[in-house]
PDB file of N, CA and C in Angstrom:
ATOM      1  N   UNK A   1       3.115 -86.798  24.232  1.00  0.00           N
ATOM      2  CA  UNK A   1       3.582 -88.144  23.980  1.00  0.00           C
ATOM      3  C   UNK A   1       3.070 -89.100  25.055  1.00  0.00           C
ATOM      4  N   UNK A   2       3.258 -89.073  26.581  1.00  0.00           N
ATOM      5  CA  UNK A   2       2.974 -89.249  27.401  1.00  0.00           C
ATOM      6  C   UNK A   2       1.076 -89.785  27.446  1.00  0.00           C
ATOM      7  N   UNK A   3       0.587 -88.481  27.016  1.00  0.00           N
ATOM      8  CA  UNK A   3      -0.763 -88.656  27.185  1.00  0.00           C
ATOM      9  C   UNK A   3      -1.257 -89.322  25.958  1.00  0.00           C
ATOM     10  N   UNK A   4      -0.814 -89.338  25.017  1.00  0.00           N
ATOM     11  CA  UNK A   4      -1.068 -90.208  23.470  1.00  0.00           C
ATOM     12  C   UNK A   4      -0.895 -91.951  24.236  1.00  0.00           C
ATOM     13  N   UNK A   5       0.297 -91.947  24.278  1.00  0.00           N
ATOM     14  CA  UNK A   5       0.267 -93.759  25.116  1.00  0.00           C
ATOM     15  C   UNK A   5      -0.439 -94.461  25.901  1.00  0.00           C
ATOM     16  N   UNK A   6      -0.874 -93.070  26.902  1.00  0.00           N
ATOM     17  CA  UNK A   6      -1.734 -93.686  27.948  1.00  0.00           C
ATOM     18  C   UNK A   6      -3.053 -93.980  27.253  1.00  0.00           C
ATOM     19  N   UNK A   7      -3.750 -92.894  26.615  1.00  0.00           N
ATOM     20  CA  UNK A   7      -5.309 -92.857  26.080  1.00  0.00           C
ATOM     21  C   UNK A   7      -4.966 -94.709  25.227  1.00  0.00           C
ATOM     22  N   UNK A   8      -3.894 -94.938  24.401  1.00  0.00           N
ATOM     23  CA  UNK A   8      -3.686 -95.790  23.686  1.00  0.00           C
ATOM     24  C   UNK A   8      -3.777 -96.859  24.718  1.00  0.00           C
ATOM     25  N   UNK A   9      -2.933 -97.227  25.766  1.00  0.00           N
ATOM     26  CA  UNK A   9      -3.039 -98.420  26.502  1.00  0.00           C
ATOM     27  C   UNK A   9      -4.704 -98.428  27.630  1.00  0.00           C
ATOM     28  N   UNK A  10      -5.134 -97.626  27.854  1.00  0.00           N
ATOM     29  CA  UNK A  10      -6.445 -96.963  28.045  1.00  0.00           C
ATOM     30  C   UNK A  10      -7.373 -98.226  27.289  1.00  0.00           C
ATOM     31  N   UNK A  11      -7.256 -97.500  25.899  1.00  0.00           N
ATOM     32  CA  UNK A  11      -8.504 -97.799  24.565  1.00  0.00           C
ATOM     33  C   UNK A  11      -7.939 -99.841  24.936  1.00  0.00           C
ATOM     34  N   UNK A  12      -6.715 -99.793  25.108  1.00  0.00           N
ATOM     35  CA  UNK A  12      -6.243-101.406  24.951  1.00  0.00           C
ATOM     36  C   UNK A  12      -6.990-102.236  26.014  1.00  0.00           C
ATOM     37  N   UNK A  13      -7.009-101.525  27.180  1.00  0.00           N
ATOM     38  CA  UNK A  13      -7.263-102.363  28.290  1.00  0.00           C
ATOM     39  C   UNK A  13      -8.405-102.245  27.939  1.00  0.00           C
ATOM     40  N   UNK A  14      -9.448-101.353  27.527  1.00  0.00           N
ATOM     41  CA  UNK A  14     -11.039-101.190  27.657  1.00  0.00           C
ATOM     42  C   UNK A  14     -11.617-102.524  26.559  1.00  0.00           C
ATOM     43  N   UNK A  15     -10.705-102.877  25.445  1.00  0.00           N
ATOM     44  CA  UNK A  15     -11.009-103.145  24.485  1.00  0.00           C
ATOM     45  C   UNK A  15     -11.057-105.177  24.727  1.00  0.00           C
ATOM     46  N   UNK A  16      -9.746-105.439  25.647  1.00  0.00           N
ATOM     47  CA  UNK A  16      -9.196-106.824  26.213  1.00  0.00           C
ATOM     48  C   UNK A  16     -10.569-106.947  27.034  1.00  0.00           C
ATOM     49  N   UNK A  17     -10.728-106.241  28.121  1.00  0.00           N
ATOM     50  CA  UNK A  17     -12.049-106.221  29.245  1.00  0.00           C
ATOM     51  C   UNK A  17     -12.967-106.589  28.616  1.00  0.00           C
ATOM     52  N   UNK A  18     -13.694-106.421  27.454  1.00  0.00           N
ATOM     53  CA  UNK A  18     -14.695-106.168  26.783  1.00  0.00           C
ATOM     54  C   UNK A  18     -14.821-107.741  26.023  1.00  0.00           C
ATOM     55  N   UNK A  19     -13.649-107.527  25.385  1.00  0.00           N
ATOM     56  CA  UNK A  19     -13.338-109.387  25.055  1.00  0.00           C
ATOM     57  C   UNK A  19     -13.313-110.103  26.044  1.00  0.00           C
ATOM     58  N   UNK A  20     -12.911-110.452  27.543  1.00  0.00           N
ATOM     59  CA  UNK A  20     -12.839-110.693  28.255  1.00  0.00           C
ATOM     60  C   UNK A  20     -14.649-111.689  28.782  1.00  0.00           C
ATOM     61  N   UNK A  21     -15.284-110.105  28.850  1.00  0.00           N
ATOM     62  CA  UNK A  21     -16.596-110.395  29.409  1.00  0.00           C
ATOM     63  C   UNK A  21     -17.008-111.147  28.523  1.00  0.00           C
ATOM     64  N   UNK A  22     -17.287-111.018  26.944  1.00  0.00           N
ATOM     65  CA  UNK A  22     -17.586-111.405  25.669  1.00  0.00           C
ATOM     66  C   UNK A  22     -17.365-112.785  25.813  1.00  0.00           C
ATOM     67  N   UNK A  23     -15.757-113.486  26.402  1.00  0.00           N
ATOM     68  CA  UNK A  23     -15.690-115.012  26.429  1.00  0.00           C
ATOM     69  C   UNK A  23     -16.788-115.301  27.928  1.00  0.00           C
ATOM     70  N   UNK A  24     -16.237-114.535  29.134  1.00  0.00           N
ATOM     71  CA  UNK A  24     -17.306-115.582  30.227  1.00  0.00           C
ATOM     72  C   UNK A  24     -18.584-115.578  29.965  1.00  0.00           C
ATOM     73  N   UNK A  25     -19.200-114.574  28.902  1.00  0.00           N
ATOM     74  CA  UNK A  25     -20.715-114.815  28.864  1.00  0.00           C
ATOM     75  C   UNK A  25     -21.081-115.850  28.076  1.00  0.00           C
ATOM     76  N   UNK A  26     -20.112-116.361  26.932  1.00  0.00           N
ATOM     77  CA  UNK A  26     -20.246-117.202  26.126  1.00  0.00           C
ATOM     78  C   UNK A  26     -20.288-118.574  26.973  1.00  0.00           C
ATOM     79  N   UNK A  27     -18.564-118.624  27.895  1.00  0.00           N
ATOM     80  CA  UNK A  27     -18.566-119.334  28.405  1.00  0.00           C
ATOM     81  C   UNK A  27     -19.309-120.229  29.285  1.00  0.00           C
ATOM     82  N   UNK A  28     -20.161-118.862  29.715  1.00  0.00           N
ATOM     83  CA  UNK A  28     -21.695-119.649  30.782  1.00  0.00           C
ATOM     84  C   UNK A  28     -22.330-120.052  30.333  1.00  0.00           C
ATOM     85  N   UNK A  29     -22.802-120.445  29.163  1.00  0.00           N
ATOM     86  CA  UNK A  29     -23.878-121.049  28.323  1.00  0.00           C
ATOM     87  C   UNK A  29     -23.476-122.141  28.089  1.00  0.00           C
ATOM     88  N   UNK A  30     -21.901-122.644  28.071  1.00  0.00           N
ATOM     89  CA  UNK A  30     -20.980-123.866  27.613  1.00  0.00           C
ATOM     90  C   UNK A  30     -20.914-125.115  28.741  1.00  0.00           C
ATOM     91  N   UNK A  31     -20.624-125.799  28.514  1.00  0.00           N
ATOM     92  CA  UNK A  31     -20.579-126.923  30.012  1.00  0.00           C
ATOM     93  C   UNK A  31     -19.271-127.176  29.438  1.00  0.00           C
ATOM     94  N   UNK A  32     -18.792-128.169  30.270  1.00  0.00           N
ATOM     95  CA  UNK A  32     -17.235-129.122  29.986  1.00  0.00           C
ATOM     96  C   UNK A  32     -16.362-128.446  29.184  1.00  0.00           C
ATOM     97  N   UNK A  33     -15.275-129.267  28.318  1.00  0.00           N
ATOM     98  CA  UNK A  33     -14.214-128.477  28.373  1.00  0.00           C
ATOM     99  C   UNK A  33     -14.033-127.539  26.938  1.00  0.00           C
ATOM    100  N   UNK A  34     -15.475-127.221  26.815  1.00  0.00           N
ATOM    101  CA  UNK A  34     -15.446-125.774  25.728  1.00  0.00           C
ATOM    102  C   UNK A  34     -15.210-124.704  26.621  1.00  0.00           C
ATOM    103  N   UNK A  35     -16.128-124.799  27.539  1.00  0.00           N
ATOM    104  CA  UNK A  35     -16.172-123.715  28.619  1.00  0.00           C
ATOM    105  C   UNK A  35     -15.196-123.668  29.518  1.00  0.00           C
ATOM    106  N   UNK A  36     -14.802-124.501  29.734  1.00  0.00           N
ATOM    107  CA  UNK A  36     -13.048-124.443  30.493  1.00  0.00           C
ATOM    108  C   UNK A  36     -12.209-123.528  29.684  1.00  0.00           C
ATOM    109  N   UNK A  37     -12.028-123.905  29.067  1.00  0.00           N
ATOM    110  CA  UNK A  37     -10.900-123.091  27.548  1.00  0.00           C
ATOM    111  C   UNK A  37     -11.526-121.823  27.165  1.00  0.00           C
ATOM    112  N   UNK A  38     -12.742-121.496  27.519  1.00  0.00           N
ATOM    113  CA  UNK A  38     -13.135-120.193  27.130  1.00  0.00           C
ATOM    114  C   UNK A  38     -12.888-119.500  28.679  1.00  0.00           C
ATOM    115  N   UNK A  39     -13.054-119.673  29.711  1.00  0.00           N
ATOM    116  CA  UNK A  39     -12.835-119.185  30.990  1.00  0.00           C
ATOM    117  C   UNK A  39     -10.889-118.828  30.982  1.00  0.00           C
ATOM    118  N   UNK A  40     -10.634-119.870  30.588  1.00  0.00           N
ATOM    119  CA  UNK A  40      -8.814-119.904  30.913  1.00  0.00           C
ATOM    120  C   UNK A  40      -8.768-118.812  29.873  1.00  0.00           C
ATOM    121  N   UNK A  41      -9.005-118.916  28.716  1.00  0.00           N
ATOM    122  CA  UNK A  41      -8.514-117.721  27.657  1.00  0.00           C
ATOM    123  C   UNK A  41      -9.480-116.219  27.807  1.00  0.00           C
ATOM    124  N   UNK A  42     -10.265-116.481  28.917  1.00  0.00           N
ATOM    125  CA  UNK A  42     -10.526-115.101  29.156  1.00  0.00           C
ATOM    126  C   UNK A  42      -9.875-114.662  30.368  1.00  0.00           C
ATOM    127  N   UNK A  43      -9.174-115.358  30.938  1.00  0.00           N
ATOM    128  CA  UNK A  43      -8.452-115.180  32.686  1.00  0.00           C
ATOM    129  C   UNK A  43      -7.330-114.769  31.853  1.00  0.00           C
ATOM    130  N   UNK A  44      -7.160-115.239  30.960  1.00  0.00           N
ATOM    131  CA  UNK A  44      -5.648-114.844  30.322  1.00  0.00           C
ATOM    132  C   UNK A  44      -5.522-113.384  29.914  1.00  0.00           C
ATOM    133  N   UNK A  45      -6.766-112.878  28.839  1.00  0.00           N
ATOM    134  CA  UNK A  45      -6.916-111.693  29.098  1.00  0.00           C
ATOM    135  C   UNK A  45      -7.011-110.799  29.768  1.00  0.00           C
ATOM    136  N   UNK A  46      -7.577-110.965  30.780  1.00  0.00           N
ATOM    137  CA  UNK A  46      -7.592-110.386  32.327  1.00  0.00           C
ATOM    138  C   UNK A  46      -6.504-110.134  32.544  1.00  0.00           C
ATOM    139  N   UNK A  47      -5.760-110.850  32.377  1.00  0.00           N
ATOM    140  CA  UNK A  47      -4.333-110.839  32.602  1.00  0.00           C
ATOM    141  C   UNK A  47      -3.419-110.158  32.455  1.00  0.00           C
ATOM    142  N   UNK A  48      -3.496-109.904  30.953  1.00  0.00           N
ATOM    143  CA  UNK A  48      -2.680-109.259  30.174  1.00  0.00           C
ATOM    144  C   UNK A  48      -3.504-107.830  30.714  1.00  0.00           C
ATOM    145  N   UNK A  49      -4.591-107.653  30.764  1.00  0.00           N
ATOM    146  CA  UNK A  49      -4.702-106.056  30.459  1.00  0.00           C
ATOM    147  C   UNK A  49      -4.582-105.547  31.792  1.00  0.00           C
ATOM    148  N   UNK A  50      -4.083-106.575  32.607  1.00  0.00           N
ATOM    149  CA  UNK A  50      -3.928-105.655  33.871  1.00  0.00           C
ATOM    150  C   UNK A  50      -1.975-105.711  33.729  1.00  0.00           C
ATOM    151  N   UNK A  51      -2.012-106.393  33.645  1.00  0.00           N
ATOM    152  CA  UNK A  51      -0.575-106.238  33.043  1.00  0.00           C
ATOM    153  C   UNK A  51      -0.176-105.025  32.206  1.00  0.00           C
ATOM    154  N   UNK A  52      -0.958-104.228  31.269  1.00  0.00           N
ATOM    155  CA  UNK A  52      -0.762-103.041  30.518  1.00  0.00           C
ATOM    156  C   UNK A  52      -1.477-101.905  31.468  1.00  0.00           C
ATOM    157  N   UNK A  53      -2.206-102.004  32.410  1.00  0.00           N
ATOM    158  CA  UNK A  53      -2.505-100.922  32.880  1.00  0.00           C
ATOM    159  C   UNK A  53      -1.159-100.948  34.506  1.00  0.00           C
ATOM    160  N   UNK A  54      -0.976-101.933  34.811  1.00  0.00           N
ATOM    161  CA  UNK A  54       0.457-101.605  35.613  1.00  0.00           C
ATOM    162  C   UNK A  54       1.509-100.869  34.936  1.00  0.00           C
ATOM    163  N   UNK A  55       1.831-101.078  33.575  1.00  0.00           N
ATOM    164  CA  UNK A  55       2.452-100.650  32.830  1.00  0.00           C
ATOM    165  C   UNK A  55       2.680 -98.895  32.530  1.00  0.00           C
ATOM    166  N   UNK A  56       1.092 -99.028  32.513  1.00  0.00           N
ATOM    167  CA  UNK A  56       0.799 -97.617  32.333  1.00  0.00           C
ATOM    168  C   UNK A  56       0.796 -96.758  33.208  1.00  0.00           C
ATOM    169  N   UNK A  57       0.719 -97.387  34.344  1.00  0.00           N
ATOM    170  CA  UNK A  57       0.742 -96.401  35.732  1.00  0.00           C
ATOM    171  C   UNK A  57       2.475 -96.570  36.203  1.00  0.00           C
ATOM    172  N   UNK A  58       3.256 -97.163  35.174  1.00  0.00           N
ATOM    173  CA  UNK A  58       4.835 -97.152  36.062  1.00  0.00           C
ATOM    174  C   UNK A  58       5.616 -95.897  35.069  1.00  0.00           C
ATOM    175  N   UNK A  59       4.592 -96.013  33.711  1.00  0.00           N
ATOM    176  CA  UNK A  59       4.941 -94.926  32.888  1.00  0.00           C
ATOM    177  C   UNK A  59       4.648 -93.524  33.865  1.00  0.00           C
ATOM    178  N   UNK A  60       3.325 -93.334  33.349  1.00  0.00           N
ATOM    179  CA  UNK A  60       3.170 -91.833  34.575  1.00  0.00           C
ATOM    180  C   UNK A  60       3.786 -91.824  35.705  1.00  0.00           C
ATOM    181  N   UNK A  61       4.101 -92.560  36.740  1.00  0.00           N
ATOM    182  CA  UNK A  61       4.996 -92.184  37.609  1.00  0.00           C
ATOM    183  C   UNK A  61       6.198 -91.681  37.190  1.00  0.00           C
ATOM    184  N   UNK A  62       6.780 -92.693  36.894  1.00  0.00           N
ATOM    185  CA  UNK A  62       8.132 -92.240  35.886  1.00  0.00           C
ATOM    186  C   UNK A  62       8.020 -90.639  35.092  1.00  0.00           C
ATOM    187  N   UNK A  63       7.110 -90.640  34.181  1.00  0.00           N
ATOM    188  CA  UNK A  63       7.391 -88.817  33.830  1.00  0.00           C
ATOM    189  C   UNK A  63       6.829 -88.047  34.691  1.00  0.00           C
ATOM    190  N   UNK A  64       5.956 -88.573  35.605  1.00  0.00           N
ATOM    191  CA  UNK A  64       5.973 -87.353  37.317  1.00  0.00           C
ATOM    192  C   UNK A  64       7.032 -87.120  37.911  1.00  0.00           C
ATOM    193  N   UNK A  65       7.666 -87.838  37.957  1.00  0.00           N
ATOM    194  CA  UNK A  65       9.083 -88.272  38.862  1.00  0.00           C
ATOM    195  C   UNK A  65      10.392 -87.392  37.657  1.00  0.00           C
ATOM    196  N   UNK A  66      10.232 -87.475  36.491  1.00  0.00           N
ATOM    197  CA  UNK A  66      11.189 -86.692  35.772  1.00  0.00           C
ATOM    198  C   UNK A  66      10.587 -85.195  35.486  1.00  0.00           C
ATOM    199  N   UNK A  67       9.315 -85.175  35.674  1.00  0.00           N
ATOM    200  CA  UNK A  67       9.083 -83.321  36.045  1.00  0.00           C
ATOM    201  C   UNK A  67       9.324 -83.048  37.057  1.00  0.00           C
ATOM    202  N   UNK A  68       9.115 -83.647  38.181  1.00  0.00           N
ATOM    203  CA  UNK A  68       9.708 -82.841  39.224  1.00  0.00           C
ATOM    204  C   UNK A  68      10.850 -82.548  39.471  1.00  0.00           C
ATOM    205  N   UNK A  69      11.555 -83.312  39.244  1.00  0.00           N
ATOM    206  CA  UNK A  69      13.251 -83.364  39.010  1.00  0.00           C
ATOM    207  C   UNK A  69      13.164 -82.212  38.349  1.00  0.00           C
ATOM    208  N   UNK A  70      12.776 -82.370  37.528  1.00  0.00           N
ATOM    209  CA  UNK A  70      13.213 -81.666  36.304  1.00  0.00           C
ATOM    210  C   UNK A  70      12.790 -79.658  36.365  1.00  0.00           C
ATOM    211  N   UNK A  71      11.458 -79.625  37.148  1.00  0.00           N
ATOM    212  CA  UNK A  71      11.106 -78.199  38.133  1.00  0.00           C
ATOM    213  C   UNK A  71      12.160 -77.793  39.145  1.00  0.00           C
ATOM    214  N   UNK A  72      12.498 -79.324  39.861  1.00  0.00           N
ATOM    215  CA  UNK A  72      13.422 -78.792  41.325  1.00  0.00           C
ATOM    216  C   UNK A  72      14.684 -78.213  40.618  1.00  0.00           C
ATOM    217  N   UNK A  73      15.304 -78.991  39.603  1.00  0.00           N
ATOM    218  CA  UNK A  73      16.397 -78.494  38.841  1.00  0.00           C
ATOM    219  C   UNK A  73      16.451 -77.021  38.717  1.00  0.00           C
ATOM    220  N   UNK A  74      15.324 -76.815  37.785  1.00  0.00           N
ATOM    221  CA  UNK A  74      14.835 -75.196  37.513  1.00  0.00           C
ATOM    222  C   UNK A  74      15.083 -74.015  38.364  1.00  0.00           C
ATOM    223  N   UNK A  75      14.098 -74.871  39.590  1.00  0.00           N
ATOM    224  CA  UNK A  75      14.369 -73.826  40.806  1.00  0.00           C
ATOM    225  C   UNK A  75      15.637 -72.911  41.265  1.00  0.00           C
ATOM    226  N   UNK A  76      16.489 -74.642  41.186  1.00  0.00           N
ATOM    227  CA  UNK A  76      17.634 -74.491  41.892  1.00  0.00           C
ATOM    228  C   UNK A  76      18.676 -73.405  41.108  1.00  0.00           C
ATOM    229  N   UNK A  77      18.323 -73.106  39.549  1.00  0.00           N
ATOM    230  CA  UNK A  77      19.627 -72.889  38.581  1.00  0.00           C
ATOM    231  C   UNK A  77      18.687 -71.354  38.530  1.00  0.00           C
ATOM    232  N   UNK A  78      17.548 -71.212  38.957  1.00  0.00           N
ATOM    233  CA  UNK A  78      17.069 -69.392  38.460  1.00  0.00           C
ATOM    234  C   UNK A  78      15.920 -69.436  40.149  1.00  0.00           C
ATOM    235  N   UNK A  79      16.433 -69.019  41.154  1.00  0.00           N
ATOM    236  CA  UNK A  79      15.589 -69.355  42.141  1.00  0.00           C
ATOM    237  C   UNK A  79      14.939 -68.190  42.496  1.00  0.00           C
ATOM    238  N   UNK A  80      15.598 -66.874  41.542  1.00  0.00           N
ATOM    239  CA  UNK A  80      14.830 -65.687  41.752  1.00  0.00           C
ATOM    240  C   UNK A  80      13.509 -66.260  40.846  1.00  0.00           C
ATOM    241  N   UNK A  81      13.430 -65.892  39.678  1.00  0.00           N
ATOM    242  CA  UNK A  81      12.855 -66.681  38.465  1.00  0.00           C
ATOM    243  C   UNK A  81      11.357 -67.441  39.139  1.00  0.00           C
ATOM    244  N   UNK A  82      12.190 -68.298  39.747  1.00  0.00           N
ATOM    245  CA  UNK A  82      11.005 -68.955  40.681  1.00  0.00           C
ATOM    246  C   UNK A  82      10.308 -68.871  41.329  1.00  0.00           C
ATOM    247  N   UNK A  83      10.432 -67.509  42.130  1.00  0.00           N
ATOM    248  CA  UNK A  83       9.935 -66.967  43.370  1.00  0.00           C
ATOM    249  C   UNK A  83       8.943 -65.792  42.718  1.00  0.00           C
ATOM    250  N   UNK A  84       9.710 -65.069  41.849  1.00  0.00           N
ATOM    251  CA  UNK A  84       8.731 -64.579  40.844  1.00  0.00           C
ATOM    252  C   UNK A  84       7.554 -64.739  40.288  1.00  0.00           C
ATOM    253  N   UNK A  85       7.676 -66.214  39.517  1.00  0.00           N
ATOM    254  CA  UNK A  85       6.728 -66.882  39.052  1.00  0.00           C
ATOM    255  C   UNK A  85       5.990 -67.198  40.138  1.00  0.00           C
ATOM    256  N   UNK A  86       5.596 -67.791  41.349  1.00  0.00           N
ATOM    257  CA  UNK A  86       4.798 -68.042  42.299  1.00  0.00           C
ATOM    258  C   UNK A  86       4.079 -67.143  42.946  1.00  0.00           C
ATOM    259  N   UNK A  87       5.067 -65.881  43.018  1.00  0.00           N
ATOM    260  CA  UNK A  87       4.587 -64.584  43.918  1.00  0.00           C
ATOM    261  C   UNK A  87       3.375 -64.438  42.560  1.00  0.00           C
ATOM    262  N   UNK A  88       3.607 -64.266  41.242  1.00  0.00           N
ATOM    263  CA  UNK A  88       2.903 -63.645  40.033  1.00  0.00           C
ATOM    264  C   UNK A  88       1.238 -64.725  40.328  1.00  0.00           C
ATOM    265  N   UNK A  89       1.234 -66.039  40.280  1.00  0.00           N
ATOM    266  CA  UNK A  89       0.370 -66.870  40.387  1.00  0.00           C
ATOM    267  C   UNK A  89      -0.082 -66.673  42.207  1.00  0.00           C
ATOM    268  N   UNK A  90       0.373 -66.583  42.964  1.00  0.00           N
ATOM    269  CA  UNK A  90      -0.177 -66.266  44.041  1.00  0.00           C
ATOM    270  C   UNK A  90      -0.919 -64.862  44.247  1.00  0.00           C
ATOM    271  N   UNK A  91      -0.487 -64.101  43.389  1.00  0.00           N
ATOM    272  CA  UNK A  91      -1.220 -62.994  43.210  1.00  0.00           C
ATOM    273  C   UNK A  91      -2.083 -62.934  42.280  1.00  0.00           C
ATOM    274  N   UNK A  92      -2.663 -63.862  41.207  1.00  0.00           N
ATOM    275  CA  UNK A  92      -3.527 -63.790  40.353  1.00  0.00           C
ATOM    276  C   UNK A  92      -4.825 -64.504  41.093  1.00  0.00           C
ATOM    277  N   UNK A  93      -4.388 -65.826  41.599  1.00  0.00           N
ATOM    278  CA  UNK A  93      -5.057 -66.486  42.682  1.00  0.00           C
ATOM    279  C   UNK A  93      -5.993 -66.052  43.445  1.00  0.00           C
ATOM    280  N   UNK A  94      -5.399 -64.549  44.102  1.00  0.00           N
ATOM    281  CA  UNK A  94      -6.150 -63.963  45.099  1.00  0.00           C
ATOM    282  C   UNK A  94      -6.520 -63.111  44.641  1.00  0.00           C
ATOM    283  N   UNK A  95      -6.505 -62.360  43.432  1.00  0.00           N
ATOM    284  CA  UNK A  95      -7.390 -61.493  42.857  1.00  0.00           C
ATOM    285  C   UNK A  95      -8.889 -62.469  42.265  1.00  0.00           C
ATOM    286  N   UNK A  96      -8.455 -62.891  41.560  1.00  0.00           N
ATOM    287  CA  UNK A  96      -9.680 -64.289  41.033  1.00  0.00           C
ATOM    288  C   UNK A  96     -10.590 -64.531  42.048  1.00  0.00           C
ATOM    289  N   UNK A  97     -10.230 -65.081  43.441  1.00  0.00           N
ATOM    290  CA  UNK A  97     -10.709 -65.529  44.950  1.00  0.00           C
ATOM    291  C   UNK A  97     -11.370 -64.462  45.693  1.00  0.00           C
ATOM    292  N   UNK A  98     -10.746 -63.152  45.422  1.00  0.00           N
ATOM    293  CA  UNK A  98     -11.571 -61.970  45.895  1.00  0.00           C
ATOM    294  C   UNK A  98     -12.642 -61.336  45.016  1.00  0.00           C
ATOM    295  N   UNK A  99     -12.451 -61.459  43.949  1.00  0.00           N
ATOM    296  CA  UNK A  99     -14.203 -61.441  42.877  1.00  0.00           C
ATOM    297  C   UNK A  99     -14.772 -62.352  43.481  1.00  0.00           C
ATOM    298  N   UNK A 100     -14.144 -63.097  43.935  1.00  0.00           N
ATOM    299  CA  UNK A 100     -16.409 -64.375  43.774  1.00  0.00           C
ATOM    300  C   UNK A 100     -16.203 -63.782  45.111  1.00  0.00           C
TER     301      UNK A 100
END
């Protein structure tokens, strides 16, 4: 879910940027106040899509911040469980590391 939104606000911001450049290149060819209004409504875009990529980075923090919680929880309620699981991956680790 997480990674579906992001690729989505991703494709959004790539797509605003793109419009963005699309008005100042137009805009440079323009003098007076066509080209004013094409600069302001591309600053505006700018705008917005940095506005959705803040967005998007308060999302991923946020479900980083509720997995870890959400691991430390784990730990805490099966801490054999846990120690298990690490010893198992610390030992696959170093078998893997001692082939190459």
């Amino acid at each position: 879910m997480l990674e579906k939104n992001l690729r989505a606000v991703n494709r959004d911001v790539k797509v605003l940027v793109q419009d963005s450049q699309a008005l100042f290149q137009a805009a440079a060819a323009l003098t007076g106040d066509k080209a004013d209004e094409l600069r302001a409504r591309a600053m505006r875009m700018l705008d917005s899509a940095l506005v959705a990529a803040q967005e998007a980075q308060a999302v991923a923090v946020d479900a980083g911040k509720e997995a870890a919680d959400s691991a430390e929880q784990y730990v805490k309620e099966n801490p054999w469980q846990a120690l298990a699981a690490a010893a198992g991956v610390g030992f696959l680790v170093g078998v893997i590391m001692t082939k190459r």
